[in-house]
Amino acid sequence: MNKNAIIGQSGGPTSAINSSLAGAFCQAEELGINHIYGMINGIEGLIQNRVIDLKNVICGKPQVELLKRTPSSFLGSCRKKLCESEQNDSDYIAIFKRLKELNIGYFFYIGGNDSMDTIDKLHRYSLKSKSDIKFIGIPKTIDNDLCITDHCPGYGSAAKYIATSMKELILDSTVYNKSSVTVVEIMGRHTGWLTASSALSKSAECPGPDMICLPEVVFDTDIFIKKISSLLSNKKSLVIAVSEGIKNKDGQFICELANKNTKVDNFGHKYLCGTAEYLANLLSDNLDIKTRYVEFSTLQRCASHISSLTDINEAFDTGAFAVKAALDGNTGKVVIIQRDTDLPYSSHPSISDVSMIANKEKFVPDDFISDDKYGVTSDFSKYALPLIYGELAPVFINGIPEHLVIQNRK
Amino acid sequence: MNKNAIIGQSGGPTSAINSSLAGAFCQAEELGINHIYGMINGIEGLIQNRVIDLKNVICGKPQVELLKRTPSSFLGSCRKKLCESEQNDSDYIAIFKRLKELNIGYFFYIGGNDSMDTIDKLHRYSLKSKSDIKFIGIPKTIDNDLCITDHCPGYGSAAKYIATSMKELILDSTVYNKSSVTVVEIMGRHTGWLTASSALSKSAECPGPDMICLPEVVFDTDIFIKKISSLLSNKKSLVIAVSEGIKNKDGQFICELANKNTKVDNFGHKYLCGTAEYLANLLSDNLDIKTRYVEFSTLQRCASHISSLTDINEAFDTGAFAVKAALDGNTGKVVIIQRDTDLPYSSHPSISDVSMIANKEKFVPDDFISDDKYGVTSDFSKYALPLIYGELAPVFINGIPEHLVIQNRK
């Protein structure tokens, strides 16, 4: 085994992204790969020659266990989008030059649909330039919006955080003997998988959210106000789960109605905020009722203290499977998860062409959305519930969870 | 033992308020008190004759354990402030009539400084009306602003949530190789105990927040911008902890500068929101830098899935001690916590006159605030760190924590 491996992380972090890194690292080590490099800040760092040898920073099994419990991207991330090599191949030349210098045979990139676009492009360029480097994508996203795969590593832990926090908030909302509406804003620009997961808070002693507003359903503020008013005639305290990305029939984001400055990131995605705040004010003005809003914010993707063991284990296995797939000669592929059974839950990793995932989005299907469009079906719960099963106890030191961190990562 | 006991919960909930209820209930049961009643929604419910027998809803040790892990107020809460009986004694007459009907000898109220005002007034009325009912307050508040007691049950769990979430956010903030400022808003209208607890995120692998803005320190936006600008010259991603209650030199809340409607609750407290959002926008406008804001929101008081074992145990002991104190003949008292040693940490419950706590606030003292006013000292950490020690694992069912709830509490 004389070829080395390199691994990068890209896009927004999840609570499971480092478990995929741990899985890939352990498998590569076990298979005898000499140097297992990490790109600092993804391909952006690779181009800038910012690369480390992972064996120097992940030392032994206890550190692997810490890495699985560490939020954020251990290696740092980037949001760099490669242009097509036909338009400008300077980044490609720089990347393949670096890969050659490091004697890389296997290239792994952990990321979402934008990052899979990077794998797809590098793979296509490798074919064109007769490189024999194997390019494999390892999926991650809290959004669960990747096609083909049954679900995506990172989603289960975010869903567990959301369901747990939602349950705590619902109980908190009943504390006073007064009418009130709590509007909770949940991440998901275009797809409602995370917002739907708020329904998993439902249990014998918790009714779950009273309304769930997904971006897959056109949002009408008049209908919303009427529906809340109607619900309030039967129940004192309501808790509503809304996606940050809900839009009206004209395709306008609801948060834009609040006249906020809407910023745009490198991929042209609008940076959203304030949907719940806007709706809470709207209800307060129209129904003369006490309202509050809660934004789960960045904690959805980094609250690793309440990660899902199922998710962390699948993320690890996905990383490990990518290494095996590459050494088996696969390239231009992405690891996916295939579900065997719901109960008892069982799944296994597999691979698919990365072009089937890159730049595509998977929406919450109609049969997961309730008939009235403001809730989810039991089929959704059957799908999502196994993904939040199990806990991975943090290593607490001085009362707070310990993480594995590269000091002075540069 | 022929006199009965009654327990109520009042004010905002904490993750430990039900552990105090559990402690009082278990102690009263052990001491052979026949009926242990619970007021639904505090004295408001008592006046309305909404009372339950706790032995019907807390059945056996496993349910006691669940109760200790349940956020929100098990019995429901209220924010009712009694007027002085000399002005209007109608509420007093109603309350003492109910207590007589229930053959109450011992009255316990779990709450903050406003609720201790209730205990104080009922006690004074009992002296005037020659009632022999014993009135004992059991302290709770996430704010830790009660006088006399070393600290307050509820604070440790909120602080543990804040320190843990802050650590996760700080790591998340480093993910991109770009300059950014994250402003995190933390509860505390007038006192900075909770905001200060963000410093407990500091550990070998985490630098802690880069700046801590307490309501005890006058906030100057110009100095703030200059300080952030200076910090950015040495560090790429900054995370700032700000109290919701920071004010400028004219005593105006910073969030009011954002021209928001500022509402007032029953006690005349201003209902605040938007401090972090305002500061994030201010920095973005002035320094041309990417900013984001996070509000820890209601989760600070209800995230019982990451409660502090020290806090939960002390809350339990405080409740139990109140019952013993009442049966020993004490009245008009409040249970306090006295610290024996810092390391190893040791404390014990004691009692004090409730009038020493009612309507008073304890501020973060000068020797806990760093010289530059934008951080805390090692003395603060020595004080606060033991309070977040230890974990109480939730009982997970279907991937989420189980709670004990009174069905159809009315």
PDB file of C-alpha atoms in Angstrom, chain A residues 10-13 41 44 48 50 70-73 75-79 160-161 163-169 171-178 200-206 260-261 263 266 271 273-274 277 281 284-285 289-299 301-306 385 388-391 394 396-405 407 409, chain B residues 10-13 41 44 48 50 70-73 75-79 160-161 163-169 171-178 200-206 260-261 263 266 271 273-274 277 281 284-285 289-299 301-306 385 388-391 394 396-405 407 409:
ATOM      1  CA  SER A  10     -16.930  20.975   3.690  1.00  0.00           C
ATOM      2  CA  GLY A  11     -20.128  22.973   4.199  1.00  0.00           C
ATOM      3  CA  GLY A  12     -21.926  23.521   7.484  1.00  0.00           C
ATOM      4  CA  PRO A  13     -20.925  21.209  10.315  1.00  0.00           C
ATOM      5  CA  ASN A  41     -10.719  24.119   5.570  1.00  0.00           C
ATOM      6  CA  GLU A  44      -9.657  25.930  -0.006  1.00  0.00           C
ATOM      7  CA  GLN A  48      -3.246  26.913  -0.040  1.00  0.00           C
ATOM      8  CA  ARG A  50      -2.719  23.741   4.495  1.00  0.00           C
ATOM      9  CA  THR A  70     -16.824  16.648  19.050  1.00  0.00           C
ATOM     10  CA  PRO A  71     -19.091  19.124  17.241  1.00  0.00           C
ATOM     11  CA  SER A  72     -18.064  21.529  14.483  1.00  0.00           C
ATOM     12  CA  SER A  73     -15.698  20.367  11.730  1.00  0.00           C
ATOM     13  CA  LEU A  75     -10.524  19.998  10.144  1.00  0.00           C
ATOM     14  CA  GLY A  76     -12.351  23.254   9.542  1.00  0.00           C
ATOM     15  CA  SER A  77     -14.612  23.754   6.573  1.00  0.00           C
ATOM     16  CA  CYS A  78     -15.108  25.914   3.500  1.00  0.00           C
ATOM     17  CA  ARG A  79     -17.883  26.854   1.140  1.00  0.00           C
ATOM     18  CA  LYS A 160     -32.834  14.399  18.440  1.00  0.00           C
ATOM     19  CA  TYR A 161     -31.796  17.856  19.647  1.00  0.00           C
ATOM     20  CA  ALA A 163     -37.323  16.750  19.425  1.00  0.00           C
ATOM     21  CA  THR A 164     -35.805  16.941  22.922  1.00  0.00           C
ATOM     22  CA  SER A 165     -35.729  20.739  23.068  1.00  0.00           C
ATOM     23  CA  MET A 166     -39.222  20.936  21.585  1.00  0.00           C
ATOM     24  CA  LYS A 167     -40.544  18.579  24.274  1.00  0.00           C
ATOM     25  CA  GLU A 168     -38.924  20.666  27.003  1.00  0.00           C
ATOM     26  CA  LEU A 169     -40.315  23.886  25.500  1.00  0.00           C
ATOM     27  CA  LEU A 171     -43.856  21.507  28.842  1.00  0.00           C
ATOM     28  CA  ASP A 172     -42.425  24.911  29.765  1.00  0.00           C
ATOM     29  CA  SER A 173     -45.144  26.640  27.731  1.00  0.00           C
ATOM     30  CA  THR A 174     -47.889  25.177  29.947  1.00  0.00           C
ATOM     31  CA  VAL A 175     -46.528  26.668  33.141  1.00  0.00           C
ATOM     32  CA  TYR A 176     -48.895  29.614  33.464  1.00  0.00           C
ATOM     33  CA  ASN A 177     -52.654  29.301  33.340  1.00  0.00           C
ATOM     34  CA  LYS A 178     -52.759  31.777  30.470  1.00  0.00           C
ATOM     35  CA  LEU A 200     -40.891  13.298  17.369  1.00  0.00           C
ATOM     36  CA  SER A 201     -41.407  15.188  20.657  1.00  0.00           C
ATOM     37  CA  LYS A 202     -44.863  13.624  20.789  1.00  0.00           C
ATOM     38  CA  SER A 203     -45.108  10.950  23.461  1.00  0.00           C
ATOM     39  CA  ALA A 204     -47.488   9.611  26.093  1.00  0.00           C
ATOM     40  CA  GLU A 205     -47.063  12.742  28.205  1.00  0.00           C
ATOM     41  CA  CYS A 206     -46.406  15.338  25.462  1.00  0.00           C
ATOM     42  CA  LYS A 260     -35.136  42.710   7.127  1.00  0.00           C
ATOM     43  CA  ASN A 261     -32.009  42.867   5.116  1.00  0.00           C
ATOM     44  CA  LYS A 263     -28.130  38.583   2.790  1.00  0.00           C
ATOM     45  CA  ASN A 266     -21.376  32.307  -1.669  1.00  0.00           C
ATOM     46  CA  TYR A 271     -29.307  33.998   4.698  1.00  0.00           C
ATOM     47  CA  CYS A 273     -33.501  34.997  10.069  1.00  0.00           C
ATOM     48  CA  GLY A 274     -36.484  36.228  11.921  1.00  0.00           C
ATOM     49  CA  GLU A 277     -40.046  36.558  15.430  1.00  0.00           C
ATOM     50  CA  ASN A 281     -45.419  39.617  16.382  1.00  0.00           C
ATOM     51  CA  SER A 284     -49.644  39.187  18.993  1.00  0.00           C
ATOM     52  CA  ASP A 285     -50.922  42.090  16.885  1.00  0.00           C
ATOM     53  CA  ILE A 289     -52.363  37.220  22.791  1.00  0.00           C
ATOM     54  CA  LYS A 290     -49.050  36.739  24.581  1.00  0.00           C
ATOM     55  CA  THR A 291     -46.537  35.277  22.144  1.00  0.00           C
ATOM     56  CA  ARG A 292     -42.879  34.421  22.265  1.00  0.00           C
ATOM     57  CA  TYR A 293     -40.469  33.075  19.721  1.00  0.00           C
ATOM     58  CA  VAL A 294     -37.535  30.716  20.026  1.00  0.00           C
ATOM     59  CA  GLU A 295     -34.839  30.138  17.415  1.00  0.00           C
ATOM     60  CA  PHE A 296     -33.011  26.838  17.799  1.00  0.00           C
ATOM     61  CA  SER A 297     -30.241  28.537  15.823  1.00  0.00           C
ATOM     62  CA  THR A 298     -26.771  27.102  15.320  1.00  0.00           C
ATOM     63  CA  LEU A 299     -27.230  24.756  18.280  1.00  0.00           C
ATOM     64  CA  ARG A 301     -25.958  21.524  14.196  1.00  0.00           C
ATOM     65  CA  CYS A 302     -23.530  21.571  17.103  1.00  0.00           C
ATOM     66  CA  ALA A 303     -25.332  20.317  20.236  1.00  0.00           C
ATOM     67  CA  SER A 304     -23.265  17.155  20.300  1.00  0.00           C
ATOM     68  CA  HIS A 305     -24.024  16.638  23.991  1.00  0.00           C
ATOM     69  CA  ILE A 306     -27.365  15.146  22.872  1.00  0.00           C
ATOM     70  CA  LEU A 385     -37.903   7.814  14.894  1.00  0.00           C
ATOM     71  CA  ILE A 388     -32.800   9.455  16.949  1.00  0.00           C
ATOM     72  CA  TYR A 389     -32.462   6.229  18.922  1.00  0.00           C
ATOM     73  CA  GLY A 390     -29.679   5.820  21.428  1.00  0.00           C
ATOM     74  CA  GLU A 391     -27.340   8.177  23.223  1.00  0.00           C
ATOM     75  CA  PRO A 394     -20.253  12.908  26.461  1.00  0.00           C
ATOM     76  CA  PHE A 396     -17.647  15.400  31.046  1.00  0.00           C
ATOM     77  CA  ILE A 397     -14.674  17.241  32.531  1.00  0.00           C
ATOM     78  CA  ASN A 398     -15.372  20.025  35.038  1.00  0.00           C
ATOM     79  CA  GLY A 399     -19.076  19.698  34.315  1.00  0.00           C
ATOM     80  CA  ILE A 400     -18.910  20.244  30.552  1.00  0.00           C
ATOM     81  CA  PRO A 401     -18.322  17.946  27.571  1.00  0.00           C
ATOM     82  CA  GLU A 402     -14.736  17.434  26.431  1.00  0.00           C
ATOM     83  CA  HIS A 403     -13.871  17.769  22.726  1.00  0.00           C
ATOM     84  CA  LEU A 404     -10.919  16.887  20.528  1.00  0.00           C
ATOM     85  CA  VAL A 405      -9.489  20.032  18.966  1.00  0.00           C
ATOM     86  CA  GLN A 407      -4.636  23.527  18.639  1.00  0.00           C
ATOM     87  CA  ARG A 409      -5.314  24.951  13.329  1.00  0.00           C
TER      88      ARG A 409
ATOM     89  CA  SER B  10     -44.360  30.195  41.555  1.00  0.00           C
ATOM     90  CA  GLY B  11     -42.516  32.379  39.061  1.00  0.00           C
ATOM     91  CA  GLY B  12     -40.501  31.179  36.077  1.00  0.00           C
ATOM     92  CA  PRO B  13     -39.573  27.497  36.092  1.00  0.00           C
ATOM     93  CA  ASN B  41     -50.698  27.436  39.509  1.00  0.00           C
ATOM     94  CA  GLU B  44     -53.750  31.831  42.118  1.00  0.00           C
ATOM     95  CA  GLN B  48     -59.654  29.240  42.929  1.00  0.00           C
ATOM     96  CA  ARG B  50     -57.525  24.157  42.347  1.00  0.00           C
ATOM     97  CA  THR B  70     -38.833  16.959  34.550  1.00  0.00           C
ATOM     98  CA  PRO B  71     -38.512  20.600  33.443  1.00  0.00           C
ATOM     99  CA  SER B  72     -41.195  23.290  33.775  1.00  0.00           C
ATOM    100  CA  SER B  73     -43.260  23.541  36.969  1.00  0.00           C
ATOM    101  CA  LEU B  75     -47.823  21.980  39.460  1.00  0.00           C
ATOM    102  CA  GLY B  76     -48.002  24.945  37.107  1.00  0.00           C
ATOM    103  CA  SER B  77     -46.996  28.419  38.194  1.00  0.00           C
ATOM    104  CA  CYS B  78     -48.335  31.951  38.559  1.00  0.00           C
ATOM    105  CA  ARG B  79     -46.974  35.466  38.825  1.00  0.00           C
ATOM    106  CA  LYS B 160     -24.351  24.007  32.880  1.00  0.00           C
ATOM    107  CA  TYR B 161     -26.625  24.380  29.834  1.00  0.00           C
ATOM    108  CA  ALA B 163     -21.478  26.643  29.493  1.00  0.00           C
ATOM    109  CA  THR B 164     -22.042  23.501  27.410  1.00  0.00           C
ATOM    110  CA  SER B 165     -23.908  25.284  24.610  1.00  0.00           C
ATOM    111  CA  MET B 166     -21.391  28.125  24.644  1.00  0.00           C
ATOM    112  CA  LYS B 167     -18.520  25.656  24.253  1.00  0.00           C
ATOM    113  CA  GLU B 168     -20.275  23.961  21.330  1.00  0.00           C
ATOM    114  CA  LEU B 169     -20.990  27.339  19.708  1.00  0.00           C
ATOM    115  CA  LEU B 171     -16.086  25.455  18.400  1.00  0.00           C
ATOM    116  CA  ASP B 172     -18.726  25.820  15.679  1.00  0.00           C
ATOM    117  CA  SER B 173     -17.729  29.452  15.152  1.00  0.00           C
ATOM    118  CA  THR B 174     -14.197  28.467  14.129  1.00  0.00           C
ATOM    119  CA  VAL B 175     -15.330  26.272  11.261  1.00  0.00           C
ATOM    120  CA  TYR B 176     -14.666  28.662   8.399  1.00  0.00           C
ATOM    121  CA  ASN B 177     -11.384  30.396   7.834  1.00  0.00           C
ATOM    122  CA  LYS B 178     -13.133  33.763   7.923  1.00  0.00           C
ATOM    123  CA  LEU B 200     -17.261  28.102  32.503  1.00  0.00           C
ATOM    124  CA  SER B 201     -16.984  26.944  28.866  1.00  0.00           C
ATOM    125  CA  LYS B 202     -13.274  27.735  29.117  1.00  0.00           C
ATOM    126  CA  SER B 203     -11.167  24.592  29.212  1.00  0.00           C
ATOM    127  CA  ALA B 204      -7.909  23.186  27.890  1.00  0.00           C
ATOM    128  CA  GLU B 205      -9.297  23.040  24.344  1.00  0.00           C
ATOM    129  CA  CYS B 206     -11.731  26.007  24.447  1.00  0.00           C
ATOM    130  CA  LYS B 260     -38.667  47.575  19.551  1.00  0.00           C
ATOM    131  CA  ASN B 261     -41.838  47.648  21.548  1.00  0.00           C
ATOM    132  CA  LYS B 263     -43.549  45.213  27.008  1.00  0.00           C
ATOM    133  CA  ASN B 266     -47.272  41.957  35.965  1.00  0.00           C
ATOM    134  CA  TYR B 271     -39.936  42.076  28.729  1.00  0.00           C
ATOM    135  CA  CYS B 273     -35.645  40.724  23.483  1.00  0.00           C
ATOM    136  CA  GLY B 274     -33.290  41.466  20.695  1.00  0.00           C
ATOM    137  CA  GLU B 277     -29.648  40.818  17.312  1.00  0.00           C
ATOM    138  CA  ASN B 281     -26.359  44.261  13.267  1.00  0.00           C
ATOM    139  CA  SER B 284     -21.973  44.223  10.879  1.00  0.00           C
ATOM    140  CA  ASP B 285     -22.776  47.817   9.893  1.00  0.00           C
ATOM    141  CA  ILE B 289     -17.869  41.809   9.163  1.00  0.00           C
ATOM    142  CA  LYS B 290     -20.021  38.684   9.089  1.00  0.00           C
ATOM    143  CA  THR B 291     -22.005  38.476  12.311  1.00  0.00           C
ATOM    144  CA  ARG B 292     -24.655  36.201  13.689  1.00  0.00           C
ATOM    145  CA  TYR B 293     -26.621  36.171  16.896  1.00  0.00           C
ATOM    146  CA  VAL B 294     -27.893  33.354  19.056  1.00  0.00           C
ATOM    147  CA  GLU B 295     -30.489  33.638  21.815  1.00  0.00           C
ATOM    148  CA  PHE B 296     -30.344  30.813  24.333  1.00  0.00           C
ATOM    149  CA  SER B 297     -33.964  31.750  25.057  1.00  0.00           C
ATOM    150  CA  THR B 298     -36.315  29.706  27.217  1.00  0.00           C
ATOM    151  CA  LEU B 299     -34.120  26.632  26.848  1.00  0.00           C
ATOM    152  CA  ARG B 301     -34.564  27.310  32.153  1.00  0.00           C
ATOM    153  CA  CYS B 302     -35.988  24.076  30.761  1.00  0.00           C
ATOM    154  CA  ALA B 303     -33.145  22.070  29.172  1.00  0.00           C
ATOM    155  CA  SER B 304     -33.346  19.434  31.881  1.00  0.00           C
ATOM    156  CA  HIS B 305     -31.605  16.904  29.645  1.00  0.00           C
ATOM    157  CA  ILE B 306     -28.314  18.569  30.673  1.00  0.00           C
ATOM    158  CA  LEU B 385     -17.712  25.665  38.757  1.00  0.00           C
ATOM    159  CA  ILE B 388     -22.347  22.563  37.402  1.00  0.00           C
ATOM    160  CA  TYR B 389     -20.624  19.361  38.492  1.00  0.00           C
ATOM    161  CA  GLY B 390     -22.200  16.009  37.780  1.00  0.00           C
ATOM    162  CA  GLU B 391     -24.901  14.774  35.445  1.00  0.00           C
ATOM    163  CA  PRO B 394     -32.423  11.413  31.557  1.00  0.00           C
ATOM    164  CA  PHE B 396     -34.787   8.126  27.348  1.00  0.00           C
ATOM    165  CA  ILE B 397     -37.840   6.546  25.731  1.00  0.00           C
ATOM    166  CA  ASN B 398     -38.020   6.508  21.933  1.00  0.00           C
ATOM    167  CA  GLY B 399     -34.894   8.625  21.772  1.00  0.00           C
ATOM    168  CA  ILE B 400     -36.159  11.530  23.911  1.00  0.00           C
ATOM    169  CA  PRO B 401     -36.230  12.225  27.665  1.00  0.00           C
ATOM    170  CA  GLU B 402     -39.282  11.054  29.600  1.00  0.00           C
ATOM    171  CA  HIS B 403     -41.025  13.459  32.010  1.00  0.00           C
ATOM    172  CA  LEU B 404     -43.605  13.167  34.765  1.00  0.00           C
ATOM    173  CA  VAL B 405     -46.686  15.186  33.874  1.00  0.00           C
ATOM    174  CA  GLN B 407     -52.543  14.840  32.704  1.00  0.00           C
ATOM    175  CA  ARG B 409     -53.884  19.695  35.025  1.00  0.00           C
TER     176      ARG B 409
END
